[in-house]
Structures are given as structure tokens and as C-alpha cells.
XYZ file of C-alpha atoms in Angstrom:
337
model
C 23.031 -26.225 36.053
C 26.121 -26.224 33.823
C 26.105 -26.655 30.053
C 29.422 -27.071 28.181
C 31.152 -25.863 31.325
C 29.230 -22.594 31.472
C 26.945 -21.639 34.345
C 23.391 -20.586 33.565
C 22.703 -16.987 34.499
C 20.181 -14.271 33.915
C 20.619 -12.256 30.726
C 22.558 -9.039 30.941
C 21.015 -5.592 30.655
C 22.681 -5.180 27.246
C 21.053 -8.424 26.056
C 17.627 -7.208 27.157
C 18.020 -3.812 25.469
C 19.204 -5.355 22.198
C 16.474 -8.010 22.230
C 13.684 -5.541 23.022
C 14.849 -3.291 20.186
C 14.951 -6.267 17.823
C 11.327 -7.203 18.540
C 10.263 -3.592 18.009
C 11.874 -3.809 14.575
C 10.147 -7.139 13.909
C 6.820 -5.474 14.684
C 7.675 -2.858 12.043
C 8.549 -5.554 9.508
C 12.270 -4.678 9.549
C 13.497 -8.257 9.673
C 17.023 -7.653 8.370
C 17.785 -5.038 11.034
C 16.172 -7.238 13.690
C 18.343 -10.147 12.586
C 21.488 -8.108 13.096
C 20.433 -7.266 16.645
C 19.340 -10.800 17.541
C 22.641 -12.156 16.233
C 24.385 -9.663 18.496
C 22.206 -10.827 21.410
C 23.240 -14.422 20.732
C 26.884 -13.337 20.775
C 26.307 -11.601 24.122
C 24.548 -14.594 25.718
C 25.327 -17.764 23.717
C 24.391 -20.006 26.658
C 20.807 -18.739 26.831
C 18.272 -20.852 24.968
C 16.207 -17.672 24.565
C 18.926 -16.168 22.354
C 18.539 -18.978 19.829
C 14.778 -19.271 20.280
C 14.433 -15.608 19.278
C 16.625 -16.137 16.215
C 14.624 -19.227 15.245
C 11.430 -17.189 15.609
C 12.790 -14.463 13.348
C 13.824 -16.990 10.703
C 10.330 -18.480 10.894
C 8.836 -15.041 10.204
C 11.182 -14.782 7.197
C 10.367 -18.355 6.061
C 14.093 -19.136 6.127
C 13.590 -22.710 7.217
C 17.213 -23.905 7.105
C 18.241 -21.126 9.479
C 15.126 -21.632 11.617
C 15.990 -25.313 12.026
C 19.630 -24.579 12.891
C 18.797 -21.905 15.471
C 15.965 -23.983 16.876
C 18.235 -26.970 17.452
C 20.695 -24.757 19.344
C 17.799 -23.471 21.466
C 16.541 -26.930 22.455
C 20.081 -28.087 23.269
C 20.162 -25.435 26.020
C 16.721 -26.080 27.509
C 16.198 -26.880 31.172
C 13.077 -28.825 30.171
C 11.662 -30.325 26.991
C 7.987 -31.169 27.432
C 5.800 -28.250 26.462
C 8.678 -25.986 25.412
C 7.714 -23.744 22.462
C 11.305 -24.127 21.217
C 10.454 -27.685 20.174
C 7.256 -26.540 18.463
C 9.221 -24.101 16.303
C 11.671 -26.877 15.448
C 8.702 -29.017 14.421
C 7.365 -26.293 12.111
C 10.770 -25.780 10.472
C 11.281 -29.539 10.073
C 7.820 -29.885 8.510
C 8.531 -27.053 6.081
C 11.749 -28.847 5.057
C 10.075 -32.299 5.065
C 12.656 -33.431 7.609
C 10.251 -35.998 9.001
C 12.628 -37.679 11.442
C 13.256 -34.330 13.136
C 9.568 -33.391 12.991
C 8.648 -36.590 14.838
C 11.384 -35.982 17.393
C 10.171 -32.408 17.929
C 6.512 -33.323 18.496
C 7.487 -36.153 20.845
C 9.861 -33.893 22.796
C 7.095 -31.301 23.073
C 4.919 -33.975 24.689
C 2.685 -35.162 21.849
C 2.073 -38.796 21.027
C 3.257 -39.666 17.526
C 2.087 -43.121 16.347
C 4.650 -45.495 14.930
C 4.918 -45.954 11.190
C 2.668 -48.665 9.638
C 3.887 -52.225 9.999
C 4.617 -52.487 6.275
C 7.009 -49.554 6.523
C 8.700 -51.006 9.612
C 9.179 -54.293 7.824
C 11.056 -52.495 5.058
C 13.795 -51.606 7.490
C 14.787 -48.930 9.957
C 15.586 -46.444 7.207
C 11.924 -46.409 6.264
C 10.588 -45.979 9.783
C 10.509 -42.169 9.690
C 10.656 -41.652 5.925
C 7.207 -40.060 5.727
C 5.262 -37.423 7.622
C 3.675 -38.241 10.982
C 0.327 -39.944 10.415
C -2.536 -41.057 12.610
C -2.179 -38.308 15.225
C -5.977 -37.782 15.087
C -5.852 -34.038 15.731
C -9.303 -33.515 14.213
C -10.627 -30.358 12.611
C -9.494 -26.784 13.036
C -9.859 -23.467 11.288
C -7.026 -21.704 9.517
C -6.741 -18.008 8.653
C -5.482 -17.767 5.087
C -3.446 -14.708 4.071
C -3.439 -13.363 7.658
C -1.540 -10.203 6.680
C -3.765 -9.505 3.677
C -7.471 -10.100 3.050
C -7.636 -12.689 5.792
C -10.157 -15.490 5.390
C -10.912 -18.202 7.946
C -11.723 -21.622 6.496
C -12.176 -25.084 7.940
C -9.679 -27.851 7.466
C -8.410 -31.244 8.551
C -5.263 -31.276 10.670
C -2.714 -33.635 9.153
C -0.178 -33.062 11.927
C 0.608 -30.257 14.397
C 1.843 -27.886 11.648
C -0.266 -28.688 8.550
C -3.942 -28.316 7.653
C -5.718 -29.537 4.516
C -8.250 -26.900 3.415
C -11.772 -28.334 3.172
C -13.772 -25.195 2.371
C -13.570 -23.509 -1.032
C -11.670 -20.295 -0.295
C -12.647 -17.032 -1.938
C -10.343 -16.096 -4.833
C -8.929 -13.119 -2.899
C -7.059 -15.545 -0.637
C -5.145 -17.088 -3.532
C -5.820 -20.525 -2.064
C -7.749 -23.533 -3.379
C -9.831 -26.367 -1.970
C -7.643 -29.336 -1.026
C -4.438 -27.371 -0.567
C -2.238 -28.037 2.440
C -0.954 -25.009 4.330
C 1.746 -24.739 6.953
C 0.393 -22.975 10.014
C 1.692 -21.389 13.189
C 1.405 -23.033 16.582
C -0.365 -20.343 18.598
C -4.106 -20.000 17.793
C -5.558 -16.546 17.135
C -9.220 -17.020 17.996
C -11.675 -19.892 18.302
C -14.820 -21.075 16.586
C -17.440 -22.642 18.836
C -20.488 -24.773 18.102
C -23.865 -24.983 19.813
C -22.780 -28.340 21.229
C -20.037 -26.557 23.143
C -17.083 -27.720 21.059
C -14.333 -25.158 20.509
C -11.939 -25.251 17.564
C -8.732 -23.190 17.371
C -8.046 -20.774 14.517
C -4.424 -20.981 13.361
C -2.667 -18.475 11.107
C -1.296 -19.703 7.801
C 2.474 -19.338 7.397
C 2.784 -20.450 3.770
C 1.437 -22.843 1.170
C 2.901 -26.292 1.764
C 1.278 -28.303 -1.039
C -0.731 -26.725 -3.900
C -3.949 -28.168 -5.315
C -4.352 -28.857 -9.045
C -8.117 -28.306 -8.775
C -9.231 -24.836 -9.943
C -11.868 -22.705 -8.251
C -14.932 -21.562 -10.188
C -17.728 -19.178 -9.337
C -21.202 -19.693 -10.793
C -24.608 -18.105 -10.308
C -27.325 -20.610 -9.498
C -31.080 -20.434 -9.546
C -32.046 -22.925 -6.863
C -35.714 -22.878 -5.940
C -35.130 -24.476 -2.531
C -32.349 -25.272 -0.115
C -32.708 -28.910 -1.158
C -31.878 -27.900 -4.741
C -28.739 -26.154 -3.523
C -27.802 -29.115 -1.319
C -28.153 -31.442 -4.290
C -25.299 -29.696 -6.116
C -23.039 -29.907 -3.073
C -23.811 -33.630 -2.772
C -23.250 -34.209 -6.499
C -19.850 -32.527 -6.367
C -18.817 -34.419 -3.231
C -19.831 -37.737 -4.777
C -17.550 -36.922 -7.720
C -14.655 -36.348 -5.315
C -14.701 -32.551 -5.494
C -16.649 -29.751 -3.798
C -19.356 -27.110 -4.180
C -20.108 -24.431 -1.602
C -22.899 -21.884 -1.422
C -20.923 -18.725 -0.734
C -24.184 -16.792 -0.360
C -24.788 -18.462 2.995
C -21.386 -19.767 4.104
C -19.434 -16.502 3.976
C -19.696 -13.713 6.523
C -17.638 -10.583 7.065
C -15.958 -10.085 10.426
C -13.715 -7.308 11.648
C -10.220 -8.366 12.737
C -11.126 -8.134 16.427
C -14.116 -10.444 16.007
C -12.223 -12.858 13.772
C -9.469 -13.299 16.354
C -11.884 -13.788 19.255
C -14.109 -16.666 20.371
C -16.829 -16.740 17.714
C -19.848 -19.000 17.190
C -19.799 -21.107 14.042
C -22.578 -22.669 11.979
C -20.274 -25.399 10.705
C -22.192 -28.648 10.605
C -25.198 -27.285 12.508
C -27.817 -26.742 9.820
C -29.483 -23.342 9.504
C -27.288 -20.359 10.398
C -28.047 -18.280 13.463
C -28.170 -14.535 13.847
C -24.730 -13.291 14.764
C -24.376 -9.732 16.120
C -20.694 -9.737 15.112
C -21.478 -10.436 11.449
C -20.705 -7.259 9.513
C -22.236 -8.415 6.226
C -25.768 -7.995 4.931
C -28.120 -10.818 6.057
C -29.764 -12.717 3.232
C -27.813 -10.915 0.511
C -26.486 -13.358 -2.104
C -22.804 -13.349 -2.853
C -19.648 -13.287 -0.731
C -20.884 -10.305 1.295
C -23.915 -12.166 2.567
C -24.586 -14.415 5.530
C -28.014 -15.984 5.737
C -29.638 -15.835 9.173
C -32.568 -17.719 10.610
C -35.937 -16.264 9.727
C -34.799 -14.903 6.360
C -36.696 -15.927 3.246
C -34.836 -18.211 0.879
C -33.285 -16.295 -2.041
C -33.166 -18.525 -5.153
C -30.202 -16.704 -6.698
C -27.047 -18.087 -5.117
C -23.383 -17.398 -5.738
C -21.636 -20.734 -5.532
C -17.994 -21.741 -5.441
C -17.026 -24.934 -7.241
C -13.785 -26.885 -6.964
C -13.589 -29.235 -9.936
C -11.455 -29.812 -13.051
C -12.334 -27.853 -16.193
C -13.224 -31.124 -17.936
C -15.868 -31.926 -15.311
C -17.354 -28.688 -13.995
C -19.910 -28.040 -16.757
C -20.988 -31.661 -16.725
C -21.635 -31.429 -12.978
C -23.780 -28.336 -13.405
C -25.677 -29.739 -16.383
C -26.319 -32.978 -14.504
C -27.591 -31.018 -11.521
C -30.058 -29.105 -13.724
C -31.126 -32.264 -15.574
C -32.244 -33.861 -12.311
C -34.806 -31.082 -11.754
C -34.986 -28.666 -14.721
C -38.039 -26.825 -13.377
C -36.278 -25.705 -10.157
C -32.631 -25.358 -11.182
C -30.555 -23.256 -13.548
C -26.979 -21.997 -13.788
C -25.160 -19.202 -15.619
C -21.997 -17.077 -15.672
C -19.474 -19.782 -14.853
C -15.998 -18.313 -14.383
C -12.656 -19.707 -13.256
C -11.358 -17.409 -10.497
C -8.371 -19.201 -8.916
């Protein structure tokens, strides 16, 4: 095959040496030095899509989205095939980061995904409006995302808006620096899975960066809830108000990195938690180091995360107590993120 009059050929030994050295430097976090080498590799073999794919990958690691888009477009122009090529996926991530929605749609379609047309109302407004907004209606379902993957990593559940964005639906711990309702840009290759008793498997993607912040602060509060039903009542009350409450005493478990990035069972949406031999926290212990397992006695003291505006949070808690003052109490409310 010839492209721009040049014959495709295998990369030279010099290209391989330079590229291998560059990825060693990337593994050490030396992105600037790696960039110099990958630029040299592209000069050595400008007709190889891999030369530009590697540069696009480096720019993605650096969150330099303009450069990632430019290198990615050069990579896809040299492809032998389009469908399923990771080059297009990287272009889609860069385009999403830049809100270049026309290119994002083109990238997902070239990769082989079905992207629904814009709503009829938008089409009626004219061709300029057809791709003005982000892809919608792709129905990608739920997934898990690992927040702060290079720091105190935390895996939370979310709703996939498109192939590169997830809306966080758990209340993250404050150590992650993330809030309920935020949208994060995520990478395309999953690191681990979460499975359910029904046999469903959900990928765990790594966060790249915050895409859209949430104005809703995170609070931590200590509850006295006599029964699980009392605890559930607060979660329902918060959800009905359009916000969220989460019992961190039972929803949070500690996993080592190896376990977190493997195929792990999840209690999401399945009622009472199960015993998990990979859980490195203390069963039944309230607070973010605890994970309640079946057979444990209910502990009335619960550490709860709340996502709600400052003007509403105390009213929610007071209303929760007022519905059953003999079995409910709260104290030590603190804004943490």
C-alpha cells in the first residue's frame, strides 16, 4: 500500500530503539525526555501510524489535548484499517476533552460504535446544529471508574455518558477530591472488573481528569440508626430531594491494588453484602475502613456521606430524625469536599 507516494515498510532498528527508550522514560514519569525521543522516532518513520499514535498517547498522558488531537489525526490518516483501531479511540478522548463534538462523533463511528443522530429538533435547526453537542443516547450503561488512580485510588460507580465520560453516582471519599455528580474523563482500556451475583460484569476505567465539576459539596455525618430501614430512609429522603446520601460504613471496603485491578465481586444493587476474602478492611467496623458482611450484627453508629447544598443538608437530617425520633439521631456534621 502506498500513502502520499511512500511505500509502507517495517520500522527501522533505530526507530525501535528510540521508541523502546521513550516508553521506559514514560514509565519513569519523564514525559519531556520521552517526548523528545518520540518526536525523533516520528522524524525517522513519518509514514508509520505507530509513530504518531505513540506521540498522541504521550500527549494524552500529559493532558495536552491540542497536541494529542493533532498527533492522533496524523495517526489515523496512515491507518490500514479504521474499525477497532485504538488510534481512533485516542482521538475520541482528545476530542471529548476539547469538546470538539463533531470529531468525537467521527472518532467513535470510525472505531465501530453506533452514535445516534441528533434529536429531530436540533436537525431542524440546520446542519450546523447537527453535531453541536456531545453524543447522546449511546446507552452504554453503568461502569465503575477509579478516581485518582495514581494517588489514593477509589473505585466508584457511575453512568456512562459516552465512551470517554462517566458521571459519578456514588459519593466519593474526600481523599479523592471528587464529588457526587461530577463528570470525569476516563481512559479507554479497563483496569479490572466488578461482577454481580447475576453474572453481569462491569469494566473499571481509570480517570484521566475532571471534565465537569459539581457544585454540590460533600458532608460527613455520624448517624445513630437503630435499623437498616432507618438508614435506608435517609438515603431515600436525600434521593427524593435530588441529592444523595450513602452509608460509608457499609459501602466502602479497602482493596490492595492487585485486587482492585482484578475481577472482583460487587454488592452494588444486590442487598446485603457478602463476605469477600479480598476485602482488607475490618468487617462490621463503622467508618470508611469498614465493610459490613453477612452475619454481622447491625451497628447503629454509621458514618454517612451526604451530597447536598449547605442550605438543605441540616433540614434533610432534621426531617429524617423527625420521622422517627426514637430510632434516629445525627451529630458531628462536617463539610469535607
